[in-house]
Amino acid sequence: MNTRLALLFAGGLSCLYASTVHAQAVSAGVMSVEDAPRHFIRTVTGDWETPIRRDDGTETTYTYVPPTKIEPEITVSIARDPTQATFIYQYELVNGPSAQQQLAKLDISYLNAAFVKALPPGWVNESTPADGRVILRGSLDGALPSGVGPGESLGGLVIEAPILPGIGKVESQGNTLGAVEIPRGLSNTQYHELVEITEKSEVEVPTMLPSIHIGLGEPELTLAVLLARIGGDYVSGFLDYQHPHAAALEQAFRGIYGIGDELGNPRLQEALSWVLEISQLPVENRWHQQMSAGLEVCVRAVLDGVVPDHRPYRPGELGER
């Protein structure tokens, strides 16, 4: 099952929830009676503008700047700790040249045994144990978070986990102000349009994440079940992202299911070797390369007998997030 890597920030939400906004909007003076129809119009720069009427009867223009004017890419290299089934994920954050904002906020869903080992220079980990996710932002530049500028890249983010890589998503935002302010003078139509516009306040970025459990705290996990987890994640991911070797991978995993749990079984060894060969086939697309590399890490861990790993899960062994 693919992981979805979500991004909300305490004290800095860029998205609006209708229940919250309704109370804010009423107190801020949303008009209950329509005059001439007024609507939000998207500008050539990607902002949203609408005319509003002040309390004194004069008009002004309200502009909403979405935090999605970025062109994010997240690449990763994955290494295995030589002494145990722990995997080190080293990420690079990229913001494409067409971006109009800095890439400044990330929300990475994670599983309990993962923790942030290192951060990019100046970045802050805003996660708490109850979040269920890793929440990161760039250092503040006045009221705004700074981050990765257009056409730039930044390394330094390292996550460690006794969890195999799977295909997931991170939610990202640009360096805009936090919560959306509901201006006075909005009509009901304008208010509902603003709610709809602000519902999309993140840009999803596909990347490889620690998402496939290998057996820690699961003494009943068998090799067959682990292989089913790996196959389910990568076959569906290859198909979803139109990886050129998706059909071959699907066929290869069909040959694995039902063989059994004995790694020494020649049939299983042959089937796993085929999957390994597929993971090493050349591909041109950089995201497809990342997916293939993640699959190779998984298969090598199985062939080396490193996983399944039935150690008791002890968070203290990994350190603090």
Short mmCIF file of C-alpha atoms in Angstrom, two decimals:
data_model
loop_
_atom_site.label_atom_id
_atom_site.label_comp_id
_atom_site.label_asym_id
_atom_site.label_seq_id
_atom_site.Cartn_x
_atom_site.Cartn_y
_atom_site.Cartn_z
CA MET A 1 0.00 0.00 0.00
CA ASN A 2 1.44 3.31 -0.99
CA THR A 3 2.24 5.77 1.71
CA ARG A 4 1.06 9.27 1.58
CA LEU A 5 3.77 11.55 2.78
CA ALA A 6 0.39 14.98 4.46
CA LEU A 7 1.66 18.85 5.49
CA LEU A 8 -0.14 21.01 8.05
CA PHE A 9 1.74 23.40 10.26
CA ALA A 10 0.89 24.44 13.81
CA GLY A 11 0.25 28.15 13.77
CA GLY A 12 0.75 28.27 10.02
CA LEU A 13 -2.09 26.55 8.26
CA SER A 14 -2.48 27.59 4.67
CA CYS A 15 -5.60 25.54 4.12
CA LEU A 16 -9.11 26.37 5.23
CA TYR A 17 -11.59 24.01 6.80
CA ALA A 18 -15.18 25.03 6.30
CA SER A 19 -16.21 24.62 9.94
CA THR A 20 -13.39 26.85 11.17
CA VAL A 21 -13.68 29.34 8.36
CA HIS A 22 -17.40 29.75 8.87
CA ALA A 23 -16.91 31.09 12.37
CA GLN A 24 -14.05 33.31 11.24
CA ALA A 25 -15.94 34.56 8.25
CA VAL A 26 -19.07 35.48 10.17
CA SER A 27 -17.09 37.40 12.76
CA ALA A 28 -15.11 39.09 9.99
CA GLY A 29 -18.22 40.42 8.31
CA VAL A 30 -19.25 38.15 5.48
CA MET A 31 -22.22 39.78 3.77
CA SER A 32 -25.45 37.81 3.88
CA VAL A 33 -27.13 39.75 1.07
CA GLU A 34 -25.66 39.77 -2.41
CA ASP A 35 -25.23 42.99 -4.38
CA ALA A 36 -23.86 42.68 -7.91
CA PRO A 37 -22.19 39.29 -8.38
CA ARG A 38 -18.49 39.43 -7.51
CA HIS A 39 -16.10 36.54 -8.03
CA PHE A 40 -12.48 35.56 -7.55
CA ILE A 41 -10.44 35.76 -10.75
CA ARG A 42 -7.09 34.05 -11.21
CA THR A 43 -4.28 36.37 -12.27
CA VAL A 44 -1.49 35.62 -14.73
CA THR A 45 0.85 35.09 -11.76
CA GLY A 46 -1.39 32.41 -10.23
CA ASP A 47 -2.88 34.54 -7.45
CA TRP A 48 -6.62 35.05 -6.85
CA GLU A 49 -8.20 38.52 -6.75
CA THR A 50 -11.67 39.86 -6.04
CA PRO A 51 -13.13 43.31 -5.34
CA ILE A 52 -14.54 43.83 -1.85
CA ARG A 53 -16.49 46.69 -0.31
CA ARG A 54 -15.18 48.34 2.83
CA ASP A 55 -17.42 49.41 5.70
CA ASP A 56 -17.27 53.02 4.46
CA GLY A 57 -18.61 51.99 1.05
CA THR A 58 -15.34 52.26 -0.86
CA GLU A 59 -13.94 49.34 -2.81
CA THR A 60 -10.56 47.63 -2.69
CA THR A 61 -9.01 44.47 -4.11
CA TYR A 62 -8.35 41.41 -1.94
CA THR A 63 -5.59 39.08 -3.15
CA TYR A 64 -5.07 35.50 -2.01
CA VAL A 65 -1.59 34.13 -2.70
CA PRO A 66 -1.67 30.30 -2.70
CA PRO A 67 1.33 28.44 -1.24
CA THR A 68 1.47 26.17 -4.28
CA LYS A 69 3.59 28.25 -6.65
CA ILE A 70 6.50 25.85 -6.33
CA GLU A 71 8.00 23.12 -8.52
CA PRO A 72 9.13 20.54 -5.96
CA GLU A 73 11.07 17.34 -6.45
CA ILE A 74 12.46 15.14 -3.68
CA THR A 75 15.20 12.67 -4.51
CA VAL A 76 16.61 10.11 -2.12
CA SER A 77 19.49 7.70 -1.74
CA ILE A 78 18.92 4.72 0.55
CA ALA A 79 21.60 2.76 2.37
CA ARG A 80 21.36 -0.18 4.75
CA ASP A 81 23.12 -0.23 8.08
CA PRO A 82 25.66 -3.08 7.71
CA THR A 83 25.02 -4.34 11.24
CA GLN A 84 21.22 -4.59 11.27
CA ALA A 85 18.01 -4.11 9.29
CA THR A 86 18.00 -0.33 9.59
CA PHE A 87 17.77 1.88 6.50
CA ILE A 88 19.13 5.40 6.10
CA TYR A 89 17.23 7.74 3.77
CA GLN A 90 19.17 10.81 2.57
CA TYR A 91 16.94 13.32 0.81
CA GLU A 92 17.63 16.23 -1.50
CA LEU A 93 14.99 18.94 -1.90
CA VAL A 94 14.73 20.49 -5.36
CA ASN A 95 12.68 23.50 -6.47
CA GLY A 96 12.39 23.82 -10.24
CA PRO A 97 13.31 26.96 -12.19
CA SER A 98 9.67 27.78 -13.00
CA ALA A 99 8.74 28.14 -9.31
CA GLN A 100 7.55 31.53 -8.06
CA GLN A 101 8.05 30.77 -4.37
CA GLN A 102 10.64 29.13 -2.17
CA LEU A 103 10.02 25.51 -1.20
CA ALA A 104 9.65 26.06 2.54
CA LYS A 105 7.38 23.46 4.16
CA LEU A 106 7.14 19.67 4.12
CA ASP A 107 4.81 17.14 5.71
CA ILE A 108 6.03 13.54 5.64
CA SER A 109 3.80 10.78 6.92
CA TYR A 110 5.83 8.14 8.69
CA LEU A 111 5.59 4.93 10.66
CA ASN A 112 6.34 4.80 14.37
CA ALA A 113 9.90 3.50 14.15
CA ALA A 114 11.20 6.30 11.89
CA PHE A 115 13.01 9.37 13.15
CA VAL A 116 14.73 12.43 11.74
CA LYS A 117 18.48 12.01 12.07
CA ALA A 118 19.54 15.29 10.42
CA LEU A 119 17.91 18.41 8.97
CA PRO A 120 18.87 20.73 6.11
CA PRO A 121 20.80 23.78 7.32
CA GLY A 122 18.47 26.20 9.09
CA TRP A 123 15.41 23.95 8.88
CA VAL A 124 13.23 23.18 11.89
CA ASN A 125 11.43 19.97 12.89
CA GLU A 126 8.01 21.03 14.19
CA SER A 127 6.82 17.46 14.82
CA THR A 128 5.54 16.22 18.13
CA PRO A 129 5.10 12.55 19.09
CA ALA A 130 1.34 12.89 18.68
CA ASP A 131 1.53 14.24 15.12
CA GLY A 132 1.96 10.92 13.37
CA ARG A 133 4.04 12.72 10.76
CA VAL A 134 7.28 14.61 10.27
CA ILE A 135 6.59 18.34 9.88
CA LEU A 136 9.48 20.46 8.61
CA ARG A 137 9.89 24.09 7.62
CA GLY A 138 12.70 26.42 6.66
CA SER A 139 14.03 29.04 9.05
CA LEU A 140 11.91 32.16 9.46
CA ASP A 141 12.78 35.25 7.45
CA GLY A 142 10.63 37.78 9.25
CA ALA A 143 7.09 36.40 9.21
CA LEU A 144 7.77 34.00 6.34
CA PRO A 145 9.67 30.71 6.32
CA SER A 146 12.63 30.64 3.97
CA GLY A 147 13.51 27.59 1.94
CA VAL A 148 14.78 26.31 -1.39
CA GLY A 149 14.66 29.02 -4.02
CA PRO A 150 13.59 28.55 -7.66
CA GLY A 151 16.19 26.56 -9.56
CA GLU A 152 17.97 25.52 -6.36
CA SER A 153 18.45 22.32 -4.36
CA LEU A 154 19.23 21.54 -0.73
CA GLY A 155 20.44 18.36 0.95
CA GLY A 156 20.86 17.41 4.56
CA LEU A 157 17.55 15.75 5.40
CA VAL A 158 18.23 12.27 6.78
CA ILE A 159 15.59 9.87 8.11
CA GLU A 160 16.51 6.54 9.70
CA ALA A 161 14.10 3.65 10.09
CA PRO A 162 14.01 -0.15 10.42
CA ILE A 163 11.49 -0.04 7.59
CA LEU A 164 11.90 -0.87 3.90
CA PRO A 165 11.37 1.85 1.29
CA GLY A 166 8.00 2.13 -0.39
CA ILE A 167 6.43 4.50 -2.89
CA GLY A 168 4.85 7.49 -1.17
CA LYS A 169 4.09 11.19 -1.31
CA VAL A 170 5.17 14.28 0.58
CA GLU A 171 2.98 17.36 0.81
CA SER A 172 4.86 20.61 0.29
CA GLN A 173 4.18 24.35 0.42
CA GLY A 174 5.82 27.59 -0.59
CA ASN A 175 6.92 30.43 1.67
CA THR A 176 3.64 32.28 2.15
CA LEU A 177 2.03 33.66 5.28
CA GLY A 178 0.26 31.17 7.51
CA ALA A 179 -3.48 31.07 8.10
CA VAL A 180 -5.72 32.64 5.48
CA GLU A 181 -7.28 35.86 6.69
CA ILE A 182 -10.96 36.29 5.84
CA PRO A 183 -11.39 39.96 4.91
CA ARG A 184 -14.43 42.00 5.84
CA GLY A 185 -16.83 42.70 3.01
CA LEU A 186 -16.87 39.31 1.31
CA SER A 187 -20.21 38.27 -0.11
CA ASN A 188 -21.49 34.75 0.50
CA THR A 189 -20.46 33.82 -3.03
CA GLN A 190 -16.94 35.17 -2.55
CA TYR A 191 -16.62 33.43 0.81
CA HIS A 192 -17.53 30.02 -0.61
CA GLU A 193 -15.20 30.58 -3.57
CA LEU A 194 -12.34 31.37 -1.18
CA VAL A 195 -13.06 28.22 0.82
CA GLU A 196 -12.92 26.16 -2.38
CA ILE A 197 -9.74 27.86 -3.63
CA THR A 198 -7.88 27.33 -0.37
CA GLU A 199 -8.79 23.65 -0.11
CA LYS A 200 -5.78 22.90 -2.34
CA SER A 201 -2.95 24.40 -0.37
CA GLU A 202 -0.24 21.76 -0.86
CA VAL A 203 1.69 20.29 -3.76
CA GLU A 204 2.09 16.50 -3.57
CA VAL A 205 5.56 15.20 -4.38
CA PRO A 206 6.17 11.50 -5.05
CA THR A 207 9.23 10.07 -3.35
CA MET A 208 10.51 6.95 -1.62
CA LEU A 209 9.60 6.71 2.07
CA PRO A 210 10.07 4.22 4.91
CA SER A 211 6.72 2.47 4.66
CA ILE A 212 7.05 -1.33 4.42
CA HIS A 213 7.16 -3.00 7.85
CA ILE A 214 9.77 -5.75 8.10
CA GLY A 215 8.60 -7.54 11.25
CA LEU A 216 9.67 -5.46 14.25
CA GLY A 217 7.05 -6.13 16.87
CA GLU A 218 5.40 -8.62 14.49
CA PRO A 219 6.74 -12.05 15.47
CA GLU A 220 4.09 -13.68 13.28
CA LEU A 221 5.29 -11.98 10.08
CA THR A 222 6.39 -14.56 7.53
CA LEU A 223 8.61 -14.12 4.50
CA ALA A 224 5.63 -14.77 2.23
CA VAL A 225 3.65 -11.95 3.84
CA LEU A 226 6.61 -9.57 3.63
CA LEU A 227 7.05 -10.36 -0.07
CA ALA A 228 3.35 -9.71 -0.59
CA ARG A 229 3.80 -6.29 1.04
CA ILE A 230 6.74 -5.47 -1.20
CA GLY A 231 4.98 -6.72 -4.32
CA GLY A 232 1.75 -4.90 -3.52
CA ASP A 233 3.57 -1.61 -3.00
CA TYR A 234 5.85 -1.72 -6.02
CA VAL A 235 3.59 -3.39 -8.58
CA SER A 236 0.82 -0.87 -7.93
CA GLY A 237 3.32 2.00 -7.80
CA PHE A 238 5.00 1.00 -11.06
CA LEU A 239 1.60 0.80 -12.73
CA ASP A 240 0.33 4.09 -11.27
CA TYR A 241 3.42 6.03 -12.39
CA GLN A 242 3.72 4.23 -15.74
CA HIS A 243 7.13 2.76 -15.03
CA PRO A 244 8.35 1.12 -18.26
CA HIS A 245 8.94 -2.22 -16.50
CA ALA A 246 5.60 -2.37 -14.67
CA ALA A 247 4.25 -5.31 -16.68
CA ALA A 248 7.43 -7.34 -16.19
CA LEU A 249 7.39 -6.67 -12.44
CA GLU A 250 3.76 -7.72 -12.13
CA GLN A 251 4.53 -10.98 -13.92
CA ALA A 252 7.61 -11.60 -11.77
CA PHE A 253 5.71 -11.22 -8.51
CA ARG A 254 3.01 -13.59 -9.74
CA GLY A 255 5.78 -16.17 -9.78
CA ILE A 256 6.65 -15.41 -6.15
CA TYR A 257 3.23 -15.61 -4.54
CA GLY A 258 2.44 -19.05 -3.18
CA ILE A 259 5.96 -20.47 -3.34
CA GLY A 260 6.34 -20.48 0.43
CA ASP A 261 8.51 -19.10 3.21
CA GLU A 262 11.80 -20.91 2.67
CA LEU A 263 14.40 -18.49 1.33
CA GLY A 264 16.56 -21.44 0.30
CA ASN A 265 13.85 -22.72 -2.06
CA PRO A 266 15.43 -22.68 -5.57
CA ARG A 267 12.17 -21.54 -7.15
CA LEU A 268 11.93 -18.58 -4.77
CA GLN A 269 15.59 -17.71 -5.32
CA GLU A 270 15.04 -17.74 -9.08
CA ALA A 271 11.92 -15.57 -8.83
CA LEU A 272 13.63 -13.05 -6.55
CA SER A 273 16.62 -12.90 -8.88
CA TRP A 274 14.24 -11.99 -11.71
CA VAL A 275 12.78 -9.14 -9.64
CA LEU A 276 16.30 -7.97 -8.84
CA GLU A 277 17.17 -7.94 -12.55
CA ILE A 278 14.07 -5.83 -13.27
CA SER A 279 15.09 -3.33 -10.59
CA GLN A 280 18.46 -2.90 -12.33
CA LEU A 281 17.15 -2.36 -15.86
CA PRO A 282 17.96 1.13 -17.19
CA VAL A 283 15.22 3.79 -17.20
CA GLU A 284 15.43 7.42 -18.31
CA ASN A 285 12.95 9.15 -16.00
CA ARG A 286 14.52 10.21 -12.69
CA TRP A 287 11.45 9.28 -10.64
CA HIS A 288 11.36 5.84 -12.26
CA GLN A 289 15.04 5.47 -11.35
CA GLN A 290 14.18 6.22 -7.71
CA MET A 291 11.44 3.60 -7.71
CA SER A 292 13.75 0.98 -9.22
CA ALA A 293 16.44 1.77 -6.65
CA GLY A 294 13.97 1.37 -3.79
CA LEU A 295 12.86 -1.99 -5.14
CA GLU A 296 16.49 -3.13 -5.37
CA VAL A 297 17.05 -2.23 -1.70
CA CYS A 298 14.04 -4.34 -0.73
CA VAL A 299 15.01 -7.39 -2.77
CA ARG A 300 18.64 -7.34 -1.64
CA ALA A 301 17.53 -7.17 2.00
CA VAL A 302 15.41 -10.28 1.42
CA LEU A 303 18.11 -12.19 -0.48
CA ASP A 304 20.69 -11.34 2.20
CA GLY A 305 18.39 -12.77 4.86
CA VAL A 306 18.20 -9.44 6.71
CA VAL A 307 14.40 -9.33 6.60
CA PRO A 308 11.99 -10.32 8.01
CA ASP A 309 13.43 -8.95 11.25
CA HIS A 310 11.56 -10.01 14.38
CA ARG A 311 13.44 -7.93 16.93
CA PRO A 312 11.22 -6.38 19.60
CA TYR A 313 10.51 -2.76 18.69
CA ARG A 314 12.31 -0.46 21.12
CA PRO A 315 12.03 3.24 20.13
CA GLY A 316 14.96 4.14 22.37
CA GLU A 317 17.31 2.14 20.14
CA LEU A 318 16.78 4.68 17.38
CA GLY A 319 17.05 7.82 19.47
CA GLU A 320 14.65 10.73 19.71
CA ARG A 321 12.83 12.23 16.76
#
